[in-house]
Amino acid sequence: MRAGKMAPAGGLARGPWVLLAVLALLARAALTLTERYPALSLLQQERHRQRHGPAGEWAEQYSAECDSSFLHFHESDCDIGGSSSCESMLSLNTEKILSQAKLLAEQKRFPFATDNDNTNEELAIAYVLIGNGLYDEAIRHFSTMLQEEPELVSAIYGRGIAYGKKGLHDMKNAELALFELSRVISLEPDHPEVFEQRAEILSPLGRISEALSDLTKAIQLQPSARLYRHRGTLYFISEDYATAHEDFQHSLELNKNQPIAMLYKGLTFFHRGLLKEAIESFKEALKQKADFIDAYKSLGQAYRELGNFDAATESFQKALLLNQNHVQTLQLKGMMLYHHGSLDEALKNFKRCLQLEPYNEVCQYMKGLSHVAMGQFYEGIKAQTKVMLNDPLPGQKASPEYLKVKYLREYSRYLHAHLDTPLTEYNTDTDLPGNFKDHWAKNLPFLIENYEEQPGLQPHIKDVLFQNFESYKPDVQELICAADHLGSMMQYETPGFLPNKRIHRAMGLATLEVMQAVQRTWANSKVRMNGKTRLMQWRDMFDIAVKWRRIADPDQPVLWLDQMPARSLSRGFNNHINLIRGQVINMRYLEYFEKILHFIKDRILVYHGANNPKGLLEVREALEKVHKVEDLLPIMKFNSKTRDGFTVNTKVPSLKDQGKEYDGFTITITGDKVGNILFSVETQTTEERTQLYHAEIDALYKDLTAKGKILILSAELGEVDAVCNLILSLVYYFYNLMPLSRGSSVIAYSVIMGALMASGKEVSGKIPKGKASIKIPKCTSSLVDFEAMTAPGSEAFSKIARSWMNLKSISPSYKSLPSVSETFPTLRTMIEVLNTDSSHCLKKTIVVV
């Protein structure tokens, strides 16, 4: 480091009056410190504020490290308040302060030290004041020195630091800090630490691009592991994960033993959906720092996203063994347990989280949701109301929990009021107000004109009580265990899908109820739906699964889109899935990228053949080099209409009207470079499109019912095969229609399994870990809805589905099970059975013959 400008001879000589003034200043400072800062230094407070500022959750990782460039006039591995080297000013008297300053001056361990010993001692006193949280006193001291010498670089720099340390929430402090640091840069433009210091002021103000520019200049002057890590952190905050990854990699090459840089490197993988790479980085961070709580927490979250419940639980548990009060781990573990269906265990984590952090909105919301899902409405709504009271401050963005909580509270009241009403006597889709459903399904803020709230909780309706498994009759126990087995068959074995035993049981019960209802229909029996007794229609069959899916997780609006207000339906409802957004890859659908890419390439050739035949050869040659989505970017530039992106529509062939096609889903690609791509698919549910699909499904259901009735009388192989194909064809159109706001996939699959069981066939094969294919039996990952949406027709989908279902004759034991609808006729009984412990079912199995 170059020395600053020398003071004029005798300009700041330590005469007796100067020493007395300093002694008085220090005595006043020590007295002020004792009165105003009894426990927590302002340095700690500032760090706490930064951790919870605009940098977001993961900024805590970076701020936690002690070699931040704030006051980095010497490298330090201390933890403020945690070691003797960071001794608090509280224990220092005036003599010790002067002694500390003298040592600092002798060793020139502060920025821009001069060649004048007296000047250095004066500067050192002010830096000691900063280090102990006495920023105003430090500013006054630097200002006195600058009156004598206006261009004393160390004093300008120190005063800039002190203004920054006073608190950037006051814009005046921020502006003064930036002004002083900019003055230093104009006087001494070749010092990387000044650019880094200015970047640390700019970044909390949201001026990220300016901060990045300063850090880039600092790296050009003198690259270091810390500078690369600092810049990588800002790229990470800006969601430029690929560039952030490069910086963390550079940092680790310069200094490989950096657990925080390794953690951040893992997080750049995590946020791009590269979960296995993220896990390796988190494990490497733990090799470097065995007690690294945040690495264990991040490892747990990566395993959770991968769908590995046991590994995630182990990682979260290791984090909590290191610190049982780690709020973020409690929150993440609780959310994982909720989505695993372990609501009671989840609730314990949310309650502990709130004991430590009473205003944690996520834990408060999840506590309320868990209570409601288990039928404990009084406690649930009380917790929800607390979230509603956390109104965002003016200009502050509302949290996702705040936006959702009023919908949940209204829905909770509705559910409570209907706890003991027979399910056949009311209809959620027609009971809930149209605008409420519309806003809830679209996740809009709760701003509904003339909305009339649901009635409050009625005292005569008691909460749901816990039901022991042993309290059910033996045949009902068999029913529950059969449901658990069937539900587990629906689990997707692909990254992004965490097993949920509560959903498994709910959809297993739905499967059995569909089986029983379809069998009654084929035997000419009528069903009771919405207060009326009539023949069952295809929607009634799906509604059985819908009611179970709804009650398994009341957080999600599972609603029929054609029951929305006419005005919103006429505009169209979009079921939207981002496959790639920026640098974030949706791991759930990764195995389908190649299939969709082939389809896009075919459509591009058709388009250019019709609109640009002269350039077709050039386009064809370019498409041969396309192996991933990013490779399509140059192709877009071949035509002015596709330069900024293009959309491709799939078509669904009709069985009812040969040669006719319906709109399937829309593939959209926009962007100008790698890392700035939107690759998405969506289905637009308009009224006209819905009517076309309904007509197709109506015709298939009518044919299915006729053939089902024949099957009851004659169980010939040909009849069974025809019925199976009709079931799969009907659901093929359901998948492509996507008629529900949520849950279409598992609802449709439970209908497939239930209707097949009614025909005498049981699904004995699990949905494969691999994408089912007739030509390639060795597969990777398979999603039934995407198999239907990407199949060229219903016959192709039937072949694909049957290739993994391994259909066998149904076990006779299923026929002796009690009626699901009669055993669980109300919401209360449904919630009771979903709450019941399922561990007993490990010893009970349905014998398949």
PDB file of N, CA and C in Angstrom, residues 7-15 18 105 110 114-125 141 145:
ATOM      1  N   ALA A   7       2.034  15.139   6.159  1.00  0.00           N
ATOM      2  CA  ALA A   7       1.527  16.374   6.744  1.00  0.00           C
ATOM      3  C   ALA A   7       2.615  17.431   6.715  1.00  0.00           C
ATOM      4  N   PRO A   8       2.240  18.705   6.634  1.00  0.00           N
ATOM      5  CA  PRO A   8       3.239  19.764   6.666  1.00  0.00           C
ATOM      6  C   PRO A   8       3.988  19.718   7.985  1.00  0.00           C
ATOM      7  N   ALA A   9       5.226  20.102   7.958  1.00  0.00           N
ATOM      8  CA  ALA A   9       6.042  20.048   9.163  1.00  0.00           C
ATOM      9  C   ALA A   9       5.388  20.836  10.278  1.00  0.00           C
ATOM     10  N   GLY A  10       5.167  20.159  11.383  1.00  0.00           N
ATOM     11  CA  GLY A  10       4.572  20.815  12.547  1.00  0.00           C
ATOM     12  C   GLY A  10       3.103  21.086  12.438  1.00  0.00           C
ATOM     13  N   GLY A  11       2.502  20.729  11.304  1.00  0.00           N
ATOM     14  CA  GLY A  11       1.087  21.044  11.101  1.00  0.00           C
ATOM     15  C   GLY A  11       0.178  20.382  12.093  1.00  0.00           C
ATOM     16  N   LEU A  12       0.516  19.157  12.524  1.00  0.00           N
ATOM     17  CA  LEU A  12      -0.334  18.456  13.476  1.00  0.00           C
ATOM     18  C   LEU A  12       0.518  17.988  14.648  1.00  0.00           C
ATOM     19  N   ALA A  13       1.397  18.828  15.098  1.00  0.00           N
ATOM     20  CA  ALA A  13       2.261  18.459  16.224  1.00  0.00           C
ATOM     21  C   ALA A  13       1.425  18.256  17.466  1.00  0.00           C
ATOM     22  N   ARG A  14       1.881  17.310  18.319  1.00  0.00           N
ATOM     23  CA  ARG A  14       1.108  16.949  19.503  1.00  0.00           C
ATOM     24  C   ARG A  14       1.473  17.875  20.650  1.00  0.00           C
ATOM     25  N   GLY A  15       1.014  19.104  20.583  1.00  0.00           N
ATOM     26  CA  GLY A  15       1.241  20.026  21.690  1.00  0.00           C
ATOM     27  C   GLY A  15       0.368  19.674  22.877  1.00  0.00           C
ATOM     28  N   VAL A  18      -3.442  19.908  22.405  1.00  0.00           N
ATOM     29  CA  VAL A  18      -4.007  18.869  21.546  1.00  0.00           C
ATOM     30  C   VAL A  18      -4.209  17.579  22.349  1.00  0.00           C
ATOM     31  N   ALA A 105      -0.555   2.828  15.211  1.00  0.00           N
ATOM     32  CA  ALA A 105       0.238   3.815  14.475  1.00  0.00           C
ATOM     33  C   ALA A 105       1.645   3.295  14.204  1.00  0.00           C
ATOM     34  N   PHE A 110      -3.369   0.676   9.390  1.00  0.00           N
ATOM     35  CA  PHE A 110      -4.596   1.355   8.968  1.00  0.00           C
ATOM     36  C   PHE A 110      -4.347   1.916   7.568  1.00  0.00           C
ATOM     37  N   THR A 114       0.805   7.730   6.798  1.00  0.00           N
ATOM     38  CA  THR A 114       1.730   8.746   6.281  1.00  0.00           C
ATOM     39  C   THR A 114       3.135   8.467   6.790  1.00  0.00           C
ATOM     40  N   ASP A 115       4.084   9.365   6.447  1.00  0.00           N
ATOM     41  CA  ASP A 115       5.450   9.243   6.936  1.00  0.00           C
ATOM     42  C   ASP A 115       5.658  10.061   8.208  1.00  0.00           C
ATOM     43  N   ASN A 116       4.600  10.687   8.685  1.00  0.00           N
ATOM     44  CA  ASN A 116       4.694  11.533   9.883  1.00  0.00           C
ATOM     45  C   ASN A 116       4.113  10.770  11.068  1.00  0.00           C
ATOM     46  N   ASP A 117       4.955  10.461  12.079  1.00  0.00           N
ATOM     47  CA  ASP A 117       4.515   9.662  13.217  1.00  0.00           C
ATOM     48  C   ASP A 117       3.391  10.326  13.993  1.00  0.00           C
ATOM     49  N   ASN A 118       3.462  11.647  14.175  1.00  0.00           N
ATOM     50  CA  ASN A 118       2.420  12.341  14.931  1.00  0.00           C
ATOM     51  C   ASN A 118       1.069  12.250  14.208  1.00  0.00           C
ATOM     52  N   THR A 119       1.119  12.458  12.895  1.00  0.00           N
ATOM     53  CA  THR A 119      -0.121  12.371  12.105  1.00  0.00           C
ATOM     54  C   THR A 119      -0.711  10.962  12.194  1.00  0.00           C
ATOM     55  N   ASN A 120       0.171   9.974  12.111  1.00  0.00           N
ATOM     56  CA  ASN A 120      -0.301   8.590  12.181  1.00  0.00           C
ATOM     57  C   ASN A 120      -0.980   8.286  13.512  1.00  0.00           C
ATOM     58  N   GLU A 121      -0.440   8.838  14.624  1.00  0.00           N
ATOM     59  CA  GLU A 121      -1.069   8.603  15.928  1.00  0.00           C
ATOM     60  C   GLU A 121      -2.462   9.233  15.982  1.00  0.00           C
ATOM     61  N   GLU A 122      -2.577  10.442  15.420  1.00  0.00           N
ATOM     62  CA  GLU A 122      -3.894  11.093  15.395  1.00  0.00           C
ATOM     63  C   GLU A 122      -4.887  10.269  14.557  1.00  0.00           C
ATOM     64  N   LEU A 123      -4.412   9.803  13.397  1.00  0.00           N
ATOM     65  CA  LEU A 123      -5.285   8.981  12.545  1.00  0.00           C
ATOM     66  C   LEU A 123      -5.677   7.686  13.257  1.00  0.00           C
ATOM     67  N   ALA A 124      -4.715   7.066  13.908  1.00  0.00           N
ATOM     68  CA  ALA A 124      -4.969   5.789  14.585  1.00  0.00           C
ATOM     69  C   ALA A 124      -6.042   5.926  15.657  1.00  0.00           C
ATOM     70  N   ILE A 125      -6.025   7.067  16.404  1.00  0.00           N
ATOM     71  CA  ILE A 125      -7.053   7.301  17.435  1.00  0.00           C
ATOM     72  C   ILE A 125      -8.447   7.249  16.810  1.00  0.00           C
ATOM     73  N   HIS A 141     -13.169  13.772  14.851  1.00  0.00           N
ATOM     74  CA  HIS A 141     -11.716  13.755  14.919  1.00  0.00           C
ATOM     75  C   HIS A 141     -11.098  13.879  13.523  1.00  0.00           C
ATOM     76  N   MET A 145      -8.757  17.081  11.739  1.00  0.00           N
ATOM     77  CA  MET A 145      -7.504  16.886  11.013  1.00  0.00           C
ATOM     78  C   MET A 145      -7.607  17.440   9.593  1.00  0.00           C
TER      79      MET A 145
END
